[in-house]
Amino acid sequence: MTLLARTLAGCLALSIADAAAPALAQSPPPAATNPLPTTTNPDPKTPGTADIPVPAQAGAAPSAMPPAAGRDTLVATPGDANDVDEVSLPAKPAAILAGRAKWEEAVPSLKAAFQRIEADLAKAGIRPVGRPIAVFAKTDDDGFQYDAMIPIAAMPDPKPAETDGLRFGTTPSGKALRFPHKGSYDEIDGTYETLTAYLDAKDVVVQDRFIEEYVTDLNDKADEKLDVNIYALPK
């Protein structure tokens, strides 16, 4: 289990434990804490939650697709790399694809999920307008379960039925704490450790899910120019 796995699992386990207490009264769980003791390994037979392989057609994005670099983040104002921001997340219509991956395959799995969404939106003539988002909720020793999301201009009317795991819904909304991460994905565990320490120091109880918004493209886990917004949603 990687350091990122233990750190993210600790954050999620901490938020679940806080649901039974009025405030955080203890230090963050150690790195070896078992993740989400009430969570079992996601059933690969559950629709939309199977491992997502890199699609064969993902290598070439349709020419009509607007560049992801020109799309908006959930919150227009950039975060301060040295501070935590209190923000309000809007509920935006989005195309959503559920998946799961092993910890060491986090980046290629998420990248493949986003490529699949982009390709399906292009085929349907639906315009993506926001940065890619991953919502993490369940973890185990081997990996994690997530929802990959890409905000779109408007919800299709009528809303399409779920097709091969792809569905339409809205992004998480409400008050949130934004923790910017700038640097490689290999180093993102340090930002989660800062997040955990902040929640503990401020006695903040959060929902049992965390959101990563990729301000720059998620191409390689060693990319030092990666820019990610991590959101925690207080209860």
PDB file of C-alpha atoms in Angstrom:
ATOM      1  CA  MET A   1       0.000   0.000   0.000  1.00  0.00           C
ATOM      2  CA  THR A   2       1.577   3.286  -1.067  1.00  0.00           C
ATOM      3  CA  LEU A   3       2.042   6.355   1.114  1.00  0.00           C
ATOM      4  CA  LEU A   4      -0.683   8.132  -0.862  1.00  0.00           C
ATOM      5  CA  ALA A   5      -3.012   5.190  -0.269  1.00  0.00           C
ATOM      6  CA  ARG A   6      -2.408   5.279   3.469  1.00  0.00           C
ATOM      7  CA  THR A   7      -2.755   9.059   3.648  1.00  0.00           C
ATOM      8  CA  LEU A   8      -5.991   9.248   1.649  1.00  0.00           C
ATOM      9  CA  ALA A   9      -7.373   6.241   3.492  1.00  0.00           C
ATOM     10  CA  GLY A  10      -6.501   7.935   6.777  1.00  0.00           C
ATOM     11  CA  CYS A  11      -8.356  11.081   5.725  1.00  0.00           C
ATOM     12  CA  LEU A  12     -11.449   9.093   4.797  1.00  0.00           C
ATOM     13  CA  ALA A  13     -11.312   6.984   7.939  1.00  0.00           C
ATOM     14  CA  LEU A  14     -10.916  10.141  10.003  1.00  0.00           C
ATOM     15  CA  SER A  15     -14.036  11.726   8.504  1.00  0.00           C
ATOM     16  CA  ILE A  16     -16.096   8.590   9.188  1.00  0.00           C
ATOM     17  CA  ALA A  17     -14.895   8.416  12.772  1.00  0.00           C
ATOM     18  CA  ASP A  18     -15.832  12.056  13.293  1.00  0.00           C
ATOM     19  CA  ALA A  19     -19.445  11.359  12.393  1.00  0.00           C
ATOM     20  CA  ALA A  20     -19.866   9.803  15.840  1.00  0.00           C
ATOM     21  CA  ALA A  21     -18.127  12.627  17.729  1.00  0.00           C
ATOM     22  CA  PRO A  22     -18.917  16.352  18.117  1.00  0.00           C
ATOM     23  CA  ALA A  23     -15.392  17.424  17.134  1.00  0.00           C
ATOM     24  CA  LEU A  24     -11.944  16.093  16.378  1.00  0.00           C
ATOM     25  CA  ALA A  25     -10.209  15.500  19.653  1.00  0.00           C
ATOM     26  CA  GLN A  26      -7.336  13.306  18.659  1.00  0.00           C
ATOM     27  CA  SER A  27      -4.351  13.538  16.371  1.00  0.00           C
ATOM     28  CA  PRO A  28      -4.728  12.321  12.788  1.00  0.00           C
ATOM     29  CA  PRO A  29      -4.615   8.522  12.449  1.00  0.00           C
ATOM     30  CA  PRO A  30      -1.156   7.087  11.835  1.00  0.00           C
ATOM     31  CA  ALA A  31      -0.161   6.124   8.336  1.00  0.00           C
ATOM     32  CA  ALA A  32      -0.699   2.453   9.120  1.00  0.00           C
ATOM     33  CA  THR A  33      -4.374   2.911  10.041  1.00  0.00           C
ATOM     34  CA  ASN A  34      -6.607   0.491   8.148  1.00  0.00           C
ATOM     35  CA  PRO A  35      -8.707   2.381   5.589  1.00  0.00           C
ATOM     36  CA  LEU A  36     -12.478   2.550   5.904  1.00  0.00           C
ATOM     37  CA  PRO A  37     -13.096  -0.504   8.114  1.00  0.00           C
ATOM     38  CA  THR A  38     -16.769  -0.548   7.047  1.00  0.00           C
ATOM     39  CA  THR A  39     -15.903  -0.502   3.346  1.00  0.00           C
ATOM     40  CA  THR A  40     -15.470  -3.689   1.402  1.00  0.00           C
ATOM     41  CA  ASN A  41     -13.708  -4.134  -1.871  1.00  0.00           C
ATOM     42  CA  PRO A  42     -16.062  -2.728  -4.543  1.00  0.00           C
ATOM     43  CA  ASP A  43     -17.910  -5.440  -6.415  1.00  0.00           C
ATOM     44  CA  PRO A  44     -16.493  -5.586  -9.958  1.00  0.00           C
ATOM     45  CA  LYS A  45     -19.899  -6.852 -11.071  1.00  0.00           C
ATOM     46  CA  THR A  46     -21.616  -3.676  -9.937  1.00  0.00           C
ATOM     47  CA  PRO A  47     -22.573  -1.684 -13.058  1.00  0.00           C
ATOM     48  CA  GLY A  48     -20.198   1.170 -13.787  1.00  0.00           C
ATOM     49  CA  THR A  49     -17.601   0.242 -11.159  1.00  0.00           C
ATOM     50  CA  ALA A  50     -15.336  -2.140 -13.057  1.00  0.00           C
ATOM     51  CA  ASP A  51     -11.688  -1.362 -13.643  1.00  0.00           C
ATOM     52  CA  ILE A  52     -11.389   0.994 -16.607  1.00  0.00           C
ATOM     53  CA  PRO A  53      -8.747   0.016 -19.185  1.00  0.00           C
ATOM     54  CA  VAL A  54      -7.234   2.596 -21.479  1.00  0.00           C
ATOM     55  CA  PRO A  55      -9.635   2.721 -24.432  1.00  0.00           C
ATOM     56  CA  ALA A  56      -8.155   1.909 -27.828  1.00  0.00           C
ATOM     57  CA  GLN A  57      -9.537   5.096 -29.344  1.00  0.00           C
ATOM     58  CA  ALA A  58      -8.221   7.326 -26.578  1.00  0.00           C
ATOM     59  CA  GLY A  59      -5.018   8.207 -28.399  1.00  0.00           C
ATOM     60  CA  ALA A  60      -6.657  10.767 -30.663  1.00  0.00           C
ATOM     61  CA  ALA A  61      -9.099  13.357 -29.354  1.00  0.00           C
ATOM     62  CA  PRO A  62     -11.712  14.574 -31.864  1.00  0.00           C
ATOM     63  CA  SER A  63     -10.657  17.792 -33.590  1.00  0.00           C
ATOM     64  CA  ALA A  64     -13.946  19.450 -32.598  1.00  0.00           C
ATOM     65  CA  MET A  65     -13.192  19.000 -28.894  1.00  0.00           C
ATOM     66  CA  PRO A  66     -12.249  22.305 -27.223  1.00  0.00           C
ATOM     67  CA  PRO A  67      -8.850  22.205 -25.499  1.00  0.00           C
ATOM     68  CA  ALA A  68      -9.129  21.199 -21.834  1.00  0.00           C
ATOM     69  CA  ALA A  69      -6.601  23.892 -20.930  1.00  0.00           C
ATOM     70  CA  GLY A  70      -9.179  26.577 -21.744  1.00  0.00           C
ATOM     71  CA  ARG A  71     -11.869  25.234 -19.446  1.00  0.00           C
ATOM     72  CA  ASP A  72     -13.026  26.697 -16.154  1.00  0.00           C
ATOM     73  CA  THR A  73     -12.341  25.369 -12.662  1.00  0.00           C
ATOM     74  CA  LEU A  74     -15.196  24.946 -10.187  1.00  0.00           C
ATOM     75  CA  VAL A  75     -14.105  28.136  -8.414  1.00  0.00           C
ATOM     76  CA  ALA A  76     -12.899  30.932 -10.688  1.00  0.00           C
ATOM     77  CA  THR A  77     -10.430  32.484  -8.236  1.00  0.00           C
ATOM     78  CA  PRO A  78      -7.151  30.498  -8.065  1.00  0.00           C
ATOM     79  CA  GLY A  79      -6.128  29.128  -4.708  1.00  0.00           C
ATOM     80  CA  ASP A  80      -3.129  30.255  -2.689  1.00  0.00           C
ATOM     81  CA  ALA A  81      -0.472  27.558  -2.803  1.00  0.00           C
ATOM     82  CA  ASN A  82       0.496  28.396   0.788  1.00  0.00           C
ATOM     83  CA  ASP A  83      -2.964  28.645   2.316  1.00  0.00           C
ATOM     84  CA  VAL A  84      -6.343  26.958   2.693  1.00  0.00           C
ATOM     85  CA  ASP A  85      -9.365  28.633   1.114  1.00  0.00           C
ATOM     86  CA  GLU A  86     -12.987  28.480   2.189  1.00  0.00           C
ATOM     87  CA  VAL A  87     -14.975  28.292  -1.046  1.00  0.00           C
ATOM     88  CA  SER A  88     -18.466  27.494  -2.275  1.00  0.00           C
ATOM     89  CA  LEU A  89     -18.699  24.788  -4.931  1.00  0.00           C
ATOM     90  CA  PRO A  90     -21.507  25.189  -7.473  1.00  0.00           C
ATOM     91  CA  ALA A  91     -23.502  22.173  -8.637  1.00  0.00           C
ATOM     92  CA  LYS A  92     -22.577  21.860 -12.306  1.00  0.00           C
ATOM     93  CA  PRO A  93     -24.025  19.366 -14.787  1.00  0.00           C
ATOM     94  CA  ALA A  94     -21.451  16.719 -15.575  1.00  0.00           C
ATOM     95  CA  ALA A  95     -20.794  13.467 -17.374  1.00  0.00           C
ATOM     96  CA  ILE A  96     -19.789  10.854 -14.804  1.00  0.00           C
ATOM     97  CA  LEU A  97     -17.988   7.520 -15.066  1.00  0.00           C
ATOM     98  CA  ALA A  98     -17.499   5.303 -12.018  1.00  0.00           C
ATOM     99  CA  GLY A  99     -14.359   3.234 -11.748  1.00  0.00           C
ATOM    100  CA  ARG A 100     -11.822   1.678  -9.465  1.00  0.00           C
ATOM    101  CA  ALA A 101      -8.086   1.176  -9.630  1.00  0.00           C
ATOM    102  CA  LYS A 102      -5.096  -0.105  -7.756  1.00  0.00           C
ATOM    103  CA  TRP A 103      -3.109   2.588  -5.960  1.00  0.00           C
ATOM    104  CA  GLU A 104      -0.103   2.255  -8.228  1.00  0.00           C
ATOM    105  CA  GLU A 105      -2.359   2.663 -11.282  1.00  0.00           C
ATOM    106  CA  ALA A 106      -4.179   5.787 -10.090  1.00  0.00           C
ATOM    107  CA  VAL A 107      -2.942   8.181 -12.775  1.00  0.00           C
ATOM    108  CA  PRO A 108      -3.359   5.928 -15.848  1.00  0.00           C
ATOM    109  CA  SER A 109      -6.785   4.768 -14.645  1.00  0.00           C
ATOM    110  CA  LEU A 110      -8.094   8.285 -14.057  1.00  0.00           C
ATOM    111  CA  LYS A 111      -6.569   9.491 -17.317  1.00  0.00           C
ATOM    112  CA  ALA A 112      -8.287   6.658 -19.207  1.00  0.00           C
ATOM    113  CA  ALA A 113     -11.604   7.469 -17.536  1.00  0.00           C
ATOM    114  CA  PHE A 114     -11.385  11.117 -18.568  1.00  0.00           C
ATOM    115  CA  GLN A 115     -10.473  10.115 -22.130  1.00  0.00           C
ATOM    116  CA  ARG A 116     -13.479   7.801 -22.281  1.00  0.00           C
ATOM    117  CA  ILE A 117     -15.795  10.600 -21.103  1.00  0.00           C
ATOM    118  CA  GLU A 118     -14.319  13.058 -23.598  1.00  0.00           C
ATOM    119  CA  ALA A 119     -14.786  10.597 -26.470  1.00  0.00           C
ATOM    120  CA  ASP A 120     -18.398   9.836 -25.532  1.00  0.00           C
ATOM    121  CA  LEU A 121     -19.236  13.529 -25.185  1.00  0.00           C
ATOM    122  CA  ALA A 122     -17.761  14.233 -28.606  1.00  0.00           C
ATOM    123  CA  LYS A 123     -19.838  11.456 -30.162  1.00  0.00           C
ATOM    124  CA  ALA A 124     -22.994  12.837 -28.534  1.00  0.00           C
ATOM    125  CA  GLY A 125     -22.200  16.437 -29.519  1.00  0.00           C
ATOM    126  CA  ILE A 126     -22.164  17.570 -25.877  1.00  0.00           C
ATOM    127  CA  ARG A 127     -19.770  20.387 -25.007  1.00  0.00           C
ATOM    128  CA  PRO A 128     -17.446  19.937 -21.998  1.00  0.00           C
ATOM    129  CA  VAL A 129     -16.689  23.193 -20.186  1.00  0.00           C
ATOM    130  CA  GLY A 130     -14.902  22.289 -16.935  1.00  0.00           C
ATOM    131  CA  ARG A 131     -11.725  20.710 -15.704  1.00  0.00           C
ATOM    132  CA  PRO A 132     -11.623  16.950 -14.992  1.00  0.00           C
ATOM    133  CA  ILE A 133     -12.671  15.959 -11.467  1.00  0.00           C
ATOM    134  CA  ALA A 134     -12.248  12.781  -9.417  1.00  0.00           C
ATOM    135  CA  VAL A 135     -14.350  12.097  -6.322  1.00  0.00           C
ATOM    136  CA  PHE A 136     -12.833   9.527  -3.946  1.00  0.00           C
ATOM    137  CA  ALA A 137     -15.082   7.793  -1.429  1.00  0.00           C
ATOM    138  CA  LYS A 138     -14.105   4.164  -0.837  1.00  0.00           C
ATOM    139  CA  THR A 139     -10.699   2.599  -0.376  1.00  0.00           C
ATOM    140  CA  ASP A 140      -9.177  -0.711   0.604  1.00  0.00           C
ATOM    141  CA  ASP A 141      -5.659  -2.123   0.822  1.00  0.00           C
ATOM    142  CA  ASP A 142      -5.518  -2.838  -2.893  1.00  0.00           C
ATOM    143  CA  GLY A 143      -7.075   0.274  -4.373  1.00  0.00           C
ATOM    144  CA  PHE A 144      -9.866   2.802  -4.426  1.00  0.00           C
ATOM    145  CA  GLN A 145     -13.233   3.540  -5.963  1.00  0.00           C
ATOM    146  CA  TYR A 146     -13.952   6.861  -7.633  1.00  0.00           C
ATOM    147  CA  ASP A 147     -16.286   8.891  -9.832  1.00  0.00           C
ATOM    148  CA  ALA A 148     -14.546  10.620 -12.741  1.00  0.00           C
ATOM    149  CA  MET A 149     -16.447  13.739 -13.830  1.00  0.00           C
ATOM    150  CA  ILE A 150     -16.227  16.358 -16.562  1.00  0.00           C
ATOM    151  CA  PRO A 151     -18.562  19.378 -16.257  1.00  0.00           C
ATOM    152  CA  ILE A 152     -20.645  20.143 -19.346  1.00  0.00           C
ATOM    153  CA  ALA A 153     -22.355  23.284 -20.628  1.00  0.00           C
ATOM    154  CA  ALA A 154     -25.898  22.094 -19.890  1.00  0.00           C
ATOM    155  CA  MET A 155     -27.733  18.940 -18.914  1.00  0.00           C
ATOM    156  CA  PRO A 156     -29.063  17.175 -22.038  1.00  0.00           C
ATOM    157  CA  ASP A 157     -32.859  17.251 -22.320  1.00  0.00           C
ATOM    158  CA  PRO A 158     -34.052  14.623 -22.058  1.00  0.00           C
ATOM    159  CA  LYS A 159     -31.256  13.307 -19.879  1.00  0.00           C
ATOM    160  CA  PRO A 160     -29.716  10.223 -21.516  1.00  0.00           C
ATOM    161  CA  ALA A 161     -29.970   6.871 -19.777  1.00  0.00           C
ATOM    162  CA  GLU A 162     -26.782   5.378 -18.350  1.00  0.00           C
ATOM    163  CA  THR A 163     -24.761   3.772 -21.120  1.00  0.00           C
ATOM    164  CA  ASP A 164     -21.854   1.420 -20.392  1.00  0.00           C
ATOM    165  CA  GLY A 165     -21.372   3.046 -17.002  1.00  0.00           C
ATOM    166  CA  LEU A 166     -21.488   6.635 -18.266  1.00  0.00           C
ATOM    167  CA  ARG A 167     -24.222   8.706 -16.645  1.00  0.00           C
ATOM    168  CA  PHE A 168     -25.153  12.344 -16.228  1.00  0.00           C
ATOM    169  CA  GLY A 169     -25.510  14.144 -12.916  1.00  0.00           C
ATOM    170  CA  THR A 170     -24.009  17.071 -11.035  1.00  0.00           C
ATOM    171  CA  THR A 171     -20.681  17.818  -9.398  1.00  0.00           C
ATOM    172  CA  PRO A 172     -20.471  17.932  -5.567  1.00  0.00           C
ATOM    173  CA  SER A 173     -21.643  21.284  -4.232  1.00  0.00           C
ATOM    174  CA  GLY A 174     -21.691  23.380  -1.074  1.00  0.00           C
ATOM    175  CA  LYS A 175     -19.150  24.857   1.305  1.00  0.00           C
ATOM    176  CA  ALA A 176     -15.688  23.386   0.919  1.00  0.00           C
ATOM    177  CA  LEU A 177     -12.082  23.791   2.007  1.00  0.00           C
ATOM    178  CA  ARG A 178      -9.659  24.022  -0.910  1.00  0.00           C
ATOM    179  CA  PHE A 179      -6.105  22.725  -0.521  1.00  0.00           C
ATOM    180  CA  PRO A 180      -3.965  23.464  -3.614  1.00  0.00           C
ATOM    181  CA  HIS A 181      -1.325  20.942  -4.636  1.00  0.00           C
ATOM    182  CA  LYS A 182       1.417  21.988  -7.025  1.00  0.00           C
ATOM    183  CA  GLY A 183       3.935  19.332  -7.961  1.00  0.00           C
ATOM    184  CA  SER A 184       3.983  15.713  -9.045  1.00  0.00           C
ATOM    185  CA  TYR A 185       1.203  13.279  -8.192  1.00  0.00           C
ATOM    186  CA  ASP A 186       3.866  11.190  -6.473  1.00  0.00           C
ATOM    187  CA  GLU A 187       4.080  13.981  -3.877  1.00  0.00           C
ATOM    188  CA  ILE A 188       0.357  14.590  -3.346  1.00  0.00           C
ATOM    189  CA  ASP A 189       0.383  12.563  -0.124  1.00  0.00           C
ATOM    190  CA  GLY A 190       2.128  15.531   1.536  1.00  0.00           C
ATOM    191  CA  THR A 191      -0.843  17.765   0.717  1.00  0.00           C
ATOM    192  CA  TYR A 192      -3.220  15.192   2.183  1.00  0.00           C
ATOM    193  CA  GLU A 193      -1.125  15.102   5.339  1.00  0.00           C
ATOM    194  CA  THR A 194      -1.443  18.900   5.557  1.00  0.00           C
ATOM    195  CA  LEU A 195      -5.191  18.560   4.999  1.00  0.00           C
ATOM    196  CA  THR A 196      -5.512  15.999   7.792  1.00  0.00           C
ATOM    197  CA  ALA A 197      -3.498  18.123  10.219  1.00  0.00           C
ATOM    198  CA  TYR A 198      -5.575  21.220   9.366  1.00  0.00           C
ATOM    199  CA  LEU A 199      -8.878  19.428   9.956  1.00  0.00           C
ATOM    200  CA  ASP A 200      -7.602  18.130  13.270  1.00  0.00           C
ATOM    201  CA  ALA A 201      -6.302  21.520  14.422  1.00  0.00           C
ATOM    202  CA  LYS A 202      -9.506  23.334  13.444  1.00  0.00           C
ATOM    203  CA  ASP A 203     -11.883  20.631  14.753  1.00  0.00           C
ATOM    204  CA  VAL A 204     -13.525  20.383  11.335  1.00  0.00           C
ATOM    205  CA  VAL A 205     -15.749  17.382  10.600  1.00  0.00           C
ATOM    206  CA  VAL A 206     -15.926  16.585   6.880  1.00  0.00           C
ATOM    207  CA  GLN A 207     -17.889  14.290   4.597  1.00  0.00           C
ATOM    208  CA  ASP A 208     -16.399  10.886   3.812  1.00  0.00           C
ATOM    209  CA  ARG A 209     -15.283  11.864   0.329  1.00  0.00           C
ATOM    210  CA  PHE A 210     -12.550  14.036  -1.151  1.00  0.00           C
ATOM    211  CA  ILE A 211     -12.457  15.777  -4.516  1.00  0.00           C
ATOM    212  CA  GLU A 212      -9.485  16.307  -6.791  1.00  0.00           C
ATOM    213  CA  GLU A 213      -9.817  18.841  -9.605  1.00  0.00           C
ATOM    214  CA  TYR A 214      -7.019  18.761 -12.180  1.00  0.00           C
ATOM    215  CA  VAL A 215      -6.223  22.363 -13.113  1.00  0.00           C
ATOM    216  CA  THR A 216      -3.546  21.088 -15.481  1.00  0.00           C
ATOM    217  CA  ASP A 217      -3.809  17.866 -17.476  1.00  0.00           C
ATOM    218  CA  LEU A 218      -3.167  14.644 -15.565  1.00  0.00           C
ATOM    219  CA  ASN A 219      -0.581  13.109 -17.878  1.00  0.00           C
ATOM    220  CA  ASP A 220       2.126  11.547 -15.756  1.00  0.00           C
ATOM    221  CA  LYS A 221       2.525  10.954 -12.023  1.00  0.00           C
ATOM    222  CA  ALA A 222       6.024  12.449 -12.159  1.00  0.00           C
ATOM    223  CA  ASP A 223       4.906  15.698 -13.849  1.00  0.00           C
ATOM    224  CA  GLU A 224       6.301  18.465 -11.617  1.00  0.00           C
ATOM    225  CA  LYS A 225       4.012  21.067 -13.231  1.00  0.00           C
ATOM    226  CA  LEU A 226       0.815  19.313 -12.126  1.00  0.00           C
ATOM    227  CA  ASP A 227      -1.699  21.640 -10.463  1.00  0.00           C
ATOM    228  CA  VAL A 228      -4.514  20.066  -8.426  1.00  0.00           C
ATOM    229  CA  ASN A 229      -7.253  21.505  -6.230  1.00  0.00           C
ATOM    230  CA  ILE A 230      -8.207  19.160  -3.390  1.00  0.00           C
ATOM    231  CA  TYR A 231     -11.586  19.861  -1.782  1.00  0.00           C
ATOM    232  CA  ALA A 232     -12.885  18.649   1.580  1.00  0.00           C
ATOM    233  CA  LEU A 233     -16.569  19.244   2.305  1.00  0.00           C
ATOM    234  CA  PRO A 234     -17.421  20.058   5.934  1.00  0.00           C
ATOM    235  CA  LYS A 235     -20.552  18.437   7.367  1.00  0.00           C
TER     236      LYS A 235
END
